[in-house]
Short mmCIF file of C-alpha atoms in Angstrom, two decimals:
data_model
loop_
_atom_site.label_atom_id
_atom_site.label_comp_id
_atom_site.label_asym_id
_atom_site.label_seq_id
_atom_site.Cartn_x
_atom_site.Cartn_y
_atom_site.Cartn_z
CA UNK A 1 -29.64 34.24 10.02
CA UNK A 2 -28.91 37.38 8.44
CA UNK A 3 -25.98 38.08 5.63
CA UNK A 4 -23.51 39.49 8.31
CA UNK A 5 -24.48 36.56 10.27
CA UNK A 6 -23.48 33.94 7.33
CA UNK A 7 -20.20 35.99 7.05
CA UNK A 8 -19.25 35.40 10.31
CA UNK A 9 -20.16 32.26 10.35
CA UNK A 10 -18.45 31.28 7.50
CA UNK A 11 -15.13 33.27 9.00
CA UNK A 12 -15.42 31.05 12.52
CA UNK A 13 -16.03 27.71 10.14
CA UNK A 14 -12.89 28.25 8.05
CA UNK A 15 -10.83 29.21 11.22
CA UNK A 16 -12.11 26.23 13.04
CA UNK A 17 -11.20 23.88 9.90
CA UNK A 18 -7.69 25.48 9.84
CA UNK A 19 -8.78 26.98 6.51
CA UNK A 20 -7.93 30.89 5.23
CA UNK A 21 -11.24 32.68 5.92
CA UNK A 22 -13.17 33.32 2.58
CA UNK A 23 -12.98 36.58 1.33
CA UNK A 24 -15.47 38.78 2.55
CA UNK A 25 -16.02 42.50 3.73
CA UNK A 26 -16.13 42.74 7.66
CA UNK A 27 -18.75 44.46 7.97
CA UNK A 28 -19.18 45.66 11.68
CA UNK A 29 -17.75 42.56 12.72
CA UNK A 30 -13.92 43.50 12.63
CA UNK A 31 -13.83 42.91 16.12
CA UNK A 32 -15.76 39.91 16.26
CA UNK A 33 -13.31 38.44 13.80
CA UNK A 34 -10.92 39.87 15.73
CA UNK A 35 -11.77 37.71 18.42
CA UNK A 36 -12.22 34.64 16.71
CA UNK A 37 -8.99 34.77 15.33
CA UNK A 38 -7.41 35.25 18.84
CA UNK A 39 -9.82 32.63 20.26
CA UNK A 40 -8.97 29.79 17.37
CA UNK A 41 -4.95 30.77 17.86
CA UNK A 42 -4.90 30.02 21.73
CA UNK A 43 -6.36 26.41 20.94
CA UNK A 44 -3.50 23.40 21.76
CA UNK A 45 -1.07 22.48 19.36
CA UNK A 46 -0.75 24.26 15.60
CA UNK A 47 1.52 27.21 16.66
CA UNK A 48 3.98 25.14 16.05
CA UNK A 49 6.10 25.32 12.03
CA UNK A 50 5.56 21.81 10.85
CA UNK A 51 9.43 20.83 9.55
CA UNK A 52 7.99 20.60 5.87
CA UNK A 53 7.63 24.42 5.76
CA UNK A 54 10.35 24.95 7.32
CA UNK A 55 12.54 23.39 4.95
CA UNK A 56 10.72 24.72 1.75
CA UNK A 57 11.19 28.38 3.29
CA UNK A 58 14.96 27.64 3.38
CA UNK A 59 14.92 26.95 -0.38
CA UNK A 60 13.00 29.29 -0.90
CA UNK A 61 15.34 31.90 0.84
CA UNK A 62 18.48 30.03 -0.53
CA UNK A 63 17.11 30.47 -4.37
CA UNK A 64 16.10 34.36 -3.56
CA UNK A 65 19.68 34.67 -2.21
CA UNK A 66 21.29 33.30 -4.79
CA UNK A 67 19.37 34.83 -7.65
CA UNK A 68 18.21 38.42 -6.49
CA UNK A 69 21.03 41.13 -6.11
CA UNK A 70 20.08 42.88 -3.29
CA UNK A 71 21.34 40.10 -1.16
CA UNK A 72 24.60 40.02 -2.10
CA UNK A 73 25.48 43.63 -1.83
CA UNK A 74 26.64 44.76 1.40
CA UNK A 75 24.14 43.52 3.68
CA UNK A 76 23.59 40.31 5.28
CA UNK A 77 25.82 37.33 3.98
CA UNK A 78 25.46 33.43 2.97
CA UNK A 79 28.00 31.57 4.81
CA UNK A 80 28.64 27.93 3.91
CA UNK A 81 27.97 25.84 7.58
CA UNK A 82 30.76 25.44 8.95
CA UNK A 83 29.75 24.57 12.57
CA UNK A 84 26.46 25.84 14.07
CA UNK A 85 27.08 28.14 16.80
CA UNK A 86 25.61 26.91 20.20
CA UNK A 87 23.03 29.54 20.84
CA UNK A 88 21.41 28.37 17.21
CA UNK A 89 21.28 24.99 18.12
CA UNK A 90 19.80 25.35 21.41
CA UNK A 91 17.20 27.78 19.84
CA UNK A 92 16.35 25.47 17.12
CA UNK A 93 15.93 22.37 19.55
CA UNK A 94 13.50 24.26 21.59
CA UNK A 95 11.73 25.37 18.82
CA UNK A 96 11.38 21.31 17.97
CA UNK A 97 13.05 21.61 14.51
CA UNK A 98 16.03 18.84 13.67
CA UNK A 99 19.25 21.24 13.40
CA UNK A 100 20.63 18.24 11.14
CA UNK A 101 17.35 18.71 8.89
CA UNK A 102 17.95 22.76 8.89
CA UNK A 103 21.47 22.92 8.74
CA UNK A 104 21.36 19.87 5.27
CA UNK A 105 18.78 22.08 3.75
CA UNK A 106 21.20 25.22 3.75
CA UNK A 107 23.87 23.26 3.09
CA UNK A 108 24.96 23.29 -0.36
CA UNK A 109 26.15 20.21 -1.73
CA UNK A 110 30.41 19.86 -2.98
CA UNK A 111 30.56 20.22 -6.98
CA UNK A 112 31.46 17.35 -9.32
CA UNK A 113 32.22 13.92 -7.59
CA UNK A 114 33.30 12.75 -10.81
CA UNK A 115 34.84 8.87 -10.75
CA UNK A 116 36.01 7.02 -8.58
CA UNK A 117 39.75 6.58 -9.29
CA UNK A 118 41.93 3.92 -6.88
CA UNK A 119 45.07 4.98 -6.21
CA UNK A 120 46.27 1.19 -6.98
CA UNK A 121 43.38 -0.24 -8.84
CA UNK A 122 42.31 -3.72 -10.15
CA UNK A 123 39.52 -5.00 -13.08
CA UNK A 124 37.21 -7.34 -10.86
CA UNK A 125 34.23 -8.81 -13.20
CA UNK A 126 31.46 -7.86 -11.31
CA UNK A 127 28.21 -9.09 -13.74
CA UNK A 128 27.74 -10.77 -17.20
CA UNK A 129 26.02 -8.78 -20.33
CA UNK A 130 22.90 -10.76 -19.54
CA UNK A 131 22.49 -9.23 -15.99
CA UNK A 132 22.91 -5.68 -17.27
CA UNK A 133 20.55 -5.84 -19.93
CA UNK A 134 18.69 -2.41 -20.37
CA UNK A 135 15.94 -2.34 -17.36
CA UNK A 136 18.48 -4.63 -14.99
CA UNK A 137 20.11 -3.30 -12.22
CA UNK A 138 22.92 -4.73 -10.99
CA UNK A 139 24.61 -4.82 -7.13
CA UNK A 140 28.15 -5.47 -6.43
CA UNK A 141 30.70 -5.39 -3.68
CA UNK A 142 34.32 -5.19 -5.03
CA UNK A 143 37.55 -3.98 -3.63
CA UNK A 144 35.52 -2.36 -0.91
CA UNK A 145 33.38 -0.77 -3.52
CA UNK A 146 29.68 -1.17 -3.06
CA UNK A 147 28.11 -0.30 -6.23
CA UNK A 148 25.62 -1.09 -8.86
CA UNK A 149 26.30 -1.17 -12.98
CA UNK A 150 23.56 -1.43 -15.61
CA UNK A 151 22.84 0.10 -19.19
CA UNK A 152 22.24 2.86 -19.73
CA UNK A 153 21.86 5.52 -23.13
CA UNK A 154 23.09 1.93 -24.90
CA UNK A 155 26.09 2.21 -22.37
CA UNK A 156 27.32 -0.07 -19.82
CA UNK A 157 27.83 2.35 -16.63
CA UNK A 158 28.75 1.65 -12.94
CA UNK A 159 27.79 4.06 -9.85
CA UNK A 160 28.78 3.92 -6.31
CA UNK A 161 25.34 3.02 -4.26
CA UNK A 162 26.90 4.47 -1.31
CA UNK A 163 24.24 7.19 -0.31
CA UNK A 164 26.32 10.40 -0.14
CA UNK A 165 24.05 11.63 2.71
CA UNK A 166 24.90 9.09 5.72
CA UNK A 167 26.37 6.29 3.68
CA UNK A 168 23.43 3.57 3.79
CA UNK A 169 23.77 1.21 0.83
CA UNK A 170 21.15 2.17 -2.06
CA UNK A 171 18.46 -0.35 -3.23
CA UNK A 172 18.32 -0.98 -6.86
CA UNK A 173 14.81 0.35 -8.21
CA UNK A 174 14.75 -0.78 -11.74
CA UNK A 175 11.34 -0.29 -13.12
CA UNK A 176 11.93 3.35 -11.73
CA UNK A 177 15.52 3.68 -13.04
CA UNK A 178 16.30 4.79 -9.60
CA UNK A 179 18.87 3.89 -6.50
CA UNK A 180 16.69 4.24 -3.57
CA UNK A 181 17.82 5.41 0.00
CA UNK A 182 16.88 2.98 2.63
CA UNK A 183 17.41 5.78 5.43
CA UNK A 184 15.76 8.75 4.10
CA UNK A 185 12.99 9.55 1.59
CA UNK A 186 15.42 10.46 -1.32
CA UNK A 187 17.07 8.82 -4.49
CA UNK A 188 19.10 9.13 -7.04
CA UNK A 189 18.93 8.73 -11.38
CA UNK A 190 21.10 6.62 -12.83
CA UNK A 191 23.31 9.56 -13.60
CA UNK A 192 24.24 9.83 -10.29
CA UNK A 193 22.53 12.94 -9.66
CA UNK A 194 20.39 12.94 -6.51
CA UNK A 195 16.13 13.24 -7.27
CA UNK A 196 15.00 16.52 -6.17
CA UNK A 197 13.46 15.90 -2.17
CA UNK A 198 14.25 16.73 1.25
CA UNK A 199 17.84 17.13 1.03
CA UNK A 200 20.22 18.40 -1.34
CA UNK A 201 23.05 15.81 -1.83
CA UNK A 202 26.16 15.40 -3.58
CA UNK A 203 25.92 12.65 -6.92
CA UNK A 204 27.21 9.44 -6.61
CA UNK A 205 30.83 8.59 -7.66
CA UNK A 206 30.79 6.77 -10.87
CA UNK A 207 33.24 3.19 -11.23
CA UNK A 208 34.64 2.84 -14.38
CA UNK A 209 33.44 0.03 -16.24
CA UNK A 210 34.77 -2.01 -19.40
CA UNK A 211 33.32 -5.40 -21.02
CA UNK A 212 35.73 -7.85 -21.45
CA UNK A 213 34.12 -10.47 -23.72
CA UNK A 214 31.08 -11.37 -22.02
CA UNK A 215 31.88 -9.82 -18.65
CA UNK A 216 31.39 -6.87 -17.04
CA UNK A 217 34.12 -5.44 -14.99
CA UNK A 218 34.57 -2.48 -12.84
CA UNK A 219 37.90 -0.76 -11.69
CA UNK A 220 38.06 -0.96 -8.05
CA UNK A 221 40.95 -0.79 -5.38
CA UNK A 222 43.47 -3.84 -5.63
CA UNK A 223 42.89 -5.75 -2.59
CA UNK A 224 45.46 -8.61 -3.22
CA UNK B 1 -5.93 53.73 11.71
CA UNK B 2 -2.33 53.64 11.08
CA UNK B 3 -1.12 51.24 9.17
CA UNK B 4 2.13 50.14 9.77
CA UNK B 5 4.52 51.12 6.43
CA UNK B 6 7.15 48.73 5.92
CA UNK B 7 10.20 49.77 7.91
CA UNK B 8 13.50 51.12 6.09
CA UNK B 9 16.50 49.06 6.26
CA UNK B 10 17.93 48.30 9.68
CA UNK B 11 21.64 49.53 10.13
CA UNK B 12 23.42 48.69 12.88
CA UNK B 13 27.20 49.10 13.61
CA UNK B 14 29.05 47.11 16.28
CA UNK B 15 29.37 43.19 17.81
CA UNK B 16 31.51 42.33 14.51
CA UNK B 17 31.55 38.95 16.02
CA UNK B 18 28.27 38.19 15.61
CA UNK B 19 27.50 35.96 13.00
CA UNK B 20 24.92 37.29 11.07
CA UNK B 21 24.66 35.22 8.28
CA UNK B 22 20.57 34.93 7.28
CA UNK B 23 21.12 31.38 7.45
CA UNK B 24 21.60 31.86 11.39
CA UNK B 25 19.14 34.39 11.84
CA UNK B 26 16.40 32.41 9.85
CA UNK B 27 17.15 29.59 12.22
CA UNK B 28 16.91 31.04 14.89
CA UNK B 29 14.15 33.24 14.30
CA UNK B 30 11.67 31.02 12.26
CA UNK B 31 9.77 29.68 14.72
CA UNK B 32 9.07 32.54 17.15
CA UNK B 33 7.91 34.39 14.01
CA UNK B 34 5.69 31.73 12.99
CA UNK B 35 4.20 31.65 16.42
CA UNK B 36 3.63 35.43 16.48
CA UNK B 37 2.06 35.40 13.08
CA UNK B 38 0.14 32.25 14.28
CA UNK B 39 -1.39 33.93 17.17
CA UNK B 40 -2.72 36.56 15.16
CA UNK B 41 -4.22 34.47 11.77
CA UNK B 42 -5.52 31.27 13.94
CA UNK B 43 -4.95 28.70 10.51
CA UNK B 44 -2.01 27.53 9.38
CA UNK B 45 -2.42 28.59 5.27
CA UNK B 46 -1.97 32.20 6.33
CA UNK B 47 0.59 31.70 9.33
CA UNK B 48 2.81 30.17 6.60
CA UNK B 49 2.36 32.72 3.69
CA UNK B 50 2.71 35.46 5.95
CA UNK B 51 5.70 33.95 7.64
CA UNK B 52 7.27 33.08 3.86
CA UNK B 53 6.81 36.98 3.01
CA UNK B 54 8.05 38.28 5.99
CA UNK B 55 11.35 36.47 5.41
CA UNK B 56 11.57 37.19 1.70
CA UNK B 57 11.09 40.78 2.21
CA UNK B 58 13.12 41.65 5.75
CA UNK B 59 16.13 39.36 5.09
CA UNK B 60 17.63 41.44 2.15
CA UNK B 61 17.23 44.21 3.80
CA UNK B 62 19.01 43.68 6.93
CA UNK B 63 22.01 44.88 7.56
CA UNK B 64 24.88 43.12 9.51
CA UNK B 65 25.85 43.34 12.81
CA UNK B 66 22.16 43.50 14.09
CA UNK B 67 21.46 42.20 17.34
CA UNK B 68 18.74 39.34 18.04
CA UNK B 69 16.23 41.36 19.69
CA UNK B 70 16.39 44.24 16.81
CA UNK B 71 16.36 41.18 14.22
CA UNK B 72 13.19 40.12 16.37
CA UNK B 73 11.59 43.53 16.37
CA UNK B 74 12.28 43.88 13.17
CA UNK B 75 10.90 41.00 11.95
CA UNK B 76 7.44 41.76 13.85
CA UNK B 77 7.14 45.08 11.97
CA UNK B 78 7.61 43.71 8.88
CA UNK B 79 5.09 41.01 9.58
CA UNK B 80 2.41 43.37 10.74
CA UNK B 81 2.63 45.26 7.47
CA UNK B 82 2.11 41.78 5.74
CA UNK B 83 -0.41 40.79 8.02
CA UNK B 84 -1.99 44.41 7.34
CA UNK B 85 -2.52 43.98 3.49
CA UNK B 86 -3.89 40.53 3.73
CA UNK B 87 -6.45 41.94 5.96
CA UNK B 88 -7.03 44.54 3.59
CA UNK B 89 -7.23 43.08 0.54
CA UNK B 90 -9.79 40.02 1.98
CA UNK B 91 -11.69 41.99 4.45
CA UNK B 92 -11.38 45.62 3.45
CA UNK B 93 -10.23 46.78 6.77
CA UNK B 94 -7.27 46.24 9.33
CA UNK B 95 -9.14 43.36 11.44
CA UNK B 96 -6.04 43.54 14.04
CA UNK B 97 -5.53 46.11 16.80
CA UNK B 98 -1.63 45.87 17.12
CA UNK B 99 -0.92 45.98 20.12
CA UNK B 100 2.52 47.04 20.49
CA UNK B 101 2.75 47.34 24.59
CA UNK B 102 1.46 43.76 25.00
CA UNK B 103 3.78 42.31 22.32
CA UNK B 104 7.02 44.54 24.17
CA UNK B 105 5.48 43.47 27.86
CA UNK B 106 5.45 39.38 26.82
CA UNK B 107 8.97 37.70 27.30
CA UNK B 108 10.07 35.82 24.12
CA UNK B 109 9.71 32.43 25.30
CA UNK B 110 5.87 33.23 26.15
CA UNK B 111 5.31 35.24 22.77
CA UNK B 112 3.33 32.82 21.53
CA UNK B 113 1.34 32.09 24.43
CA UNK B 114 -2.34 33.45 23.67
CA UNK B 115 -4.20 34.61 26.68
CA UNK B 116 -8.08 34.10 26.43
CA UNK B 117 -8.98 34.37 29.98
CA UNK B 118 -9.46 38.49 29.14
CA UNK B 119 -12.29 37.45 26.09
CA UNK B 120 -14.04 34.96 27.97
CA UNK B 121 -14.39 36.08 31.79
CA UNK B 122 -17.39 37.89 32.04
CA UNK B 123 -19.10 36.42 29.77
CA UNK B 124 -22.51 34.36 30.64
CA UNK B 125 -21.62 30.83 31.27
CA UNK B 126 -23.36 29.63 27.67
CA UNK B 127 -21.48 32.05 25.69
CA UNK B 128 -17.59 31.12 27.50
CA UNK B 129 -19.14 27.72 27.25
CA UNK B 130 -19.41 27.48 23.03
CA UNK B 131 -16.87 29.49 22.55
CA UNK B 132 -14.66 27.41 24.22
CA UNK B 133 -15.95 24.48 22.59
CA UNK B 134 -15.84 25.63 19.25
CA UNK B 135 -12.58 27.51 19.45
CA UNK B 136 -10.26 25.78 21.89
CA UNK B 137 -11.55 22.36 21.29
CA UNK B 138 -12.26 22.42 17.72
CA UNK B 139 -15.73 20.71 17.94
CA UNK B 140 -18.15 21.11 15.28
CA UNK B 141 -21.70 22.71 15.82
CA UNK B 142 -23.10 19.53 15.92
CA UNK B 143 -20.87 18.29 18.69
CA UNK B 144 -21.42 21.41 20.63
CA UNK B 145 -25.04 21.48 20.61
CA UNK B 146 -24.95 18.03 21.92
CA UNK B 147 -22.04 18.83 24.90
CA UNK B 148 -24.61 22.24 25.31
CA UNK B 149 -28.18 20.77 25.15
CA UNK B 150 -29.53 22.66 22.52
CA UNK B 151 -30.30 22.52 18.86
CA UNK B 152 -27.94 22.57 16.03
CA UNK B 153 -29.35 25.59 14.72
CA UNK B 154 -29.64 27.14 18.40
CA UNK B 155 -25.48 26.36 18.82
CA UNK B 156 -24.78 28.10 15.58
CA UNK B 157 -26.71 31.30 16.50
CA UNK B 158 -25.20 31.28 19.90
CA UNK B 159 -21.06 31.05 18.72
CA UNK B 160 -22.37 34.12 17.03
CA UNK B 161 -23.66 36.35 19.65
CA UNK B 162 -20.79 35.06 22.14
CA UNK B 163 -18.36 36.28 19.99
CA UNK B 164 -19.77 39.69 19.25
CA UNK B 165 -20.57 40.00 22.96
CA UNK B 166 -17.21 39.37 23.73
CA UNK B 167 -15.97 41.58 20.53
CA UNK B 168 -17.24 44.80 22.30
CA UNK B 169 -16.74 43.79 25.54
CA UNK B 170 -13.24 43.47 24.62
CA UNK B 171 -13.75 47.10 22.94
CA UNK B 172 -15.31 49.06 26.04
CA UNK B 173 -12.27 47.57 27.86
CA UNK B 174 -9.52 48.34 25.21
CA UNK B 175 -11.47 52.81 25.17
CA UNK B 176 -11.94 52.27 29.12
#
């Protein structure tokens, strides 16, 4: 085989192992690669965005928007999603992409959830010291509060482990310091703040805690 | 041969309800973009870089009150520049012929549909034959020498000649 003959070869290889073709002068096979290209492109299946790229392309987009002026001058606007209009959702179906999956991506999350404050509240012990020793997680369900409290920074702290995407109840990860999302691949530090991944999401409500001798109580609504 | 320049910002004045957020057009215009940049890179790396740049770079610069099929054109243009300087910086040369009357003749919903029957007809029956195997089905040399009957070393030769026999048959059809 000669040199241009290795080229091309190598060209068809990487095309054919869904690879970028090496780099590599053309030669007087422009049109040969030309065809290969065209050839490789009309095979079944690939044309297709997986949702992955989609999705980081949105962030992408959504940190250049933010961040780079020319956006914000008088051209083309962010807008907060309000409703999707029909004609988007019907092209994003047929183009096999979850609107929900677009339309949380662009999304931006509410600021500051802060605490969760009961209009008429109660102290209900939820745990002892010993279950919220540093490294313990602990669940509760108070006063219609699902929530978890455990140590931490040498302080006794209480969250909501109500995912604040579509409200499935977080598993306690402990050796990860983490609430886990049952639903969908993303969790949350014990700050409250959710882990970056697929979705941006509001933090978790904290529940005010207090230790009253060797209990651990959380304020939650009075349900007498 | 002309390379396309990257277009100047589109204004257009009018449809005021049209909401032309980038949020809706990127939506709505992600995947037929990816599926025209698809058709003419063949691997996903580059569909997706090219695709990524084409967004970066047009979205700024688009005005408001565009409507989809200028947003679409638009689009297009800027991704043939992109497409243009990866060419040019990996190969040294433009591979692409674009072909501006096919992409205006092909209705959106068919963009992405690649049409092979114009390389391969006419070709002898053991060219179309590899190429088909190693292009459209993905099989390795070694699997098409064994569908062909002939040696590993024969199959490589042969995906060669096929596709530079089909290169400038394409050619004398494209000056014809």
């Amino acid at each position: 085989m000669s040199k241009a003959d290795r080229r091309l070869a190598r060209f068809v290889k990487a095309l054919i192992a869904n690879r970028r073709p090496p780099r590599s002068p053309a030669g007087d096979d422009s049109a040969a690669m030309q065809t290969a290209t065209r050839l490789r492109a009309a095979h079944p299946g690939g044309s297709t965005p997986s949702p992955a790229f989609v999705d980081t392309l949105a962030r992408q987009l959504r940190e250049a928007s933010d961040h780079e002026p020319g956006w914000t001058e008088a051209g083309i606007r962010r807008r907060r999603f309000l409703a999707g209009g029909l004609a988007t959702v019907a092209a994003s179906v047929a183009a096999g992409i979850g609107v929900e999956r677009i339309r949380e991506v662009l999304t931006e999350p509410a600021s500051g959830a802060g605490s969760i404050q009961p209009y008429i509240s109660a102290w209900v012990k939820v745990a002892t010291l010993a279950e919220v020793t540093p490294g313990k997680i602990k669940q509760f369900s108070a006063g219609g509060v699902q929530g978890v409290v455990f140590t931490l920074d040498g302080e006794i702290r209480g969250l909501s482990a109500v995912c604040t995407h579509q409200g499935c109840t977080l598993v306690p990860e402990p050796a990860q310091n983490r609430l886990v999302c049952p639903c969908h691949p993303m969790s949350f530090n014990l700050t409250g703040a959710a882990n970056p991944g697929d979705y941006r999401l509001n933090p978790l409500p904290a529940v005010q805690t207090r230790v009253n001798s060797d209990s651990v109580e959380v304020l939650v609504p009075a349900w007498t | 041969m002309a390379v396309p320049e990257s277009p100047p910002p589109l204004r257009v004045v009018g449809a005021p309800d049209r909401p032309n957020d980038w949020e809706t057009v990127y939506q709505e215009h992600v995947a037929p973009l990816y599926r025209y940049v698809y058709s003419r890179t063949g691997n996903t790396p580059d569909a997706e870089d090219v695709t990524s740049t084409t967004f970066l770079r047009a979205l700024p610069r688009l005005r408001s009150d565009v409507s989809a099929a200028e947003i679409r054109a638009y689009l297009r243009t800027t991704a043939r520049s992109v497409l243009a300087d990866v060419w040019r910086q990996r190969h040294g040369t433009v591979l692409m012929e674009f072909d501006e009357q096919r992409d205006a003749a092909q209705p959106p919903e068919r963009e992405h549909e690649v049409d092979v029957s114009p390389i391969l007809d006419g070709l002898p029956d053991n060219y179309r034959s590899v190429l088909e195997f190693r292009f459209l089905r993905g099989y390795s040399i070694r699997e098409t020498a064994a569908a062909m009957g002939v040696s590993v070393a024969n199959a490589k030769v042969l995906q060669l000649r096929a596709l530079r026999r089909a290169a400038a048959a394409g050619v004398r059809d494209v000056e014809g």
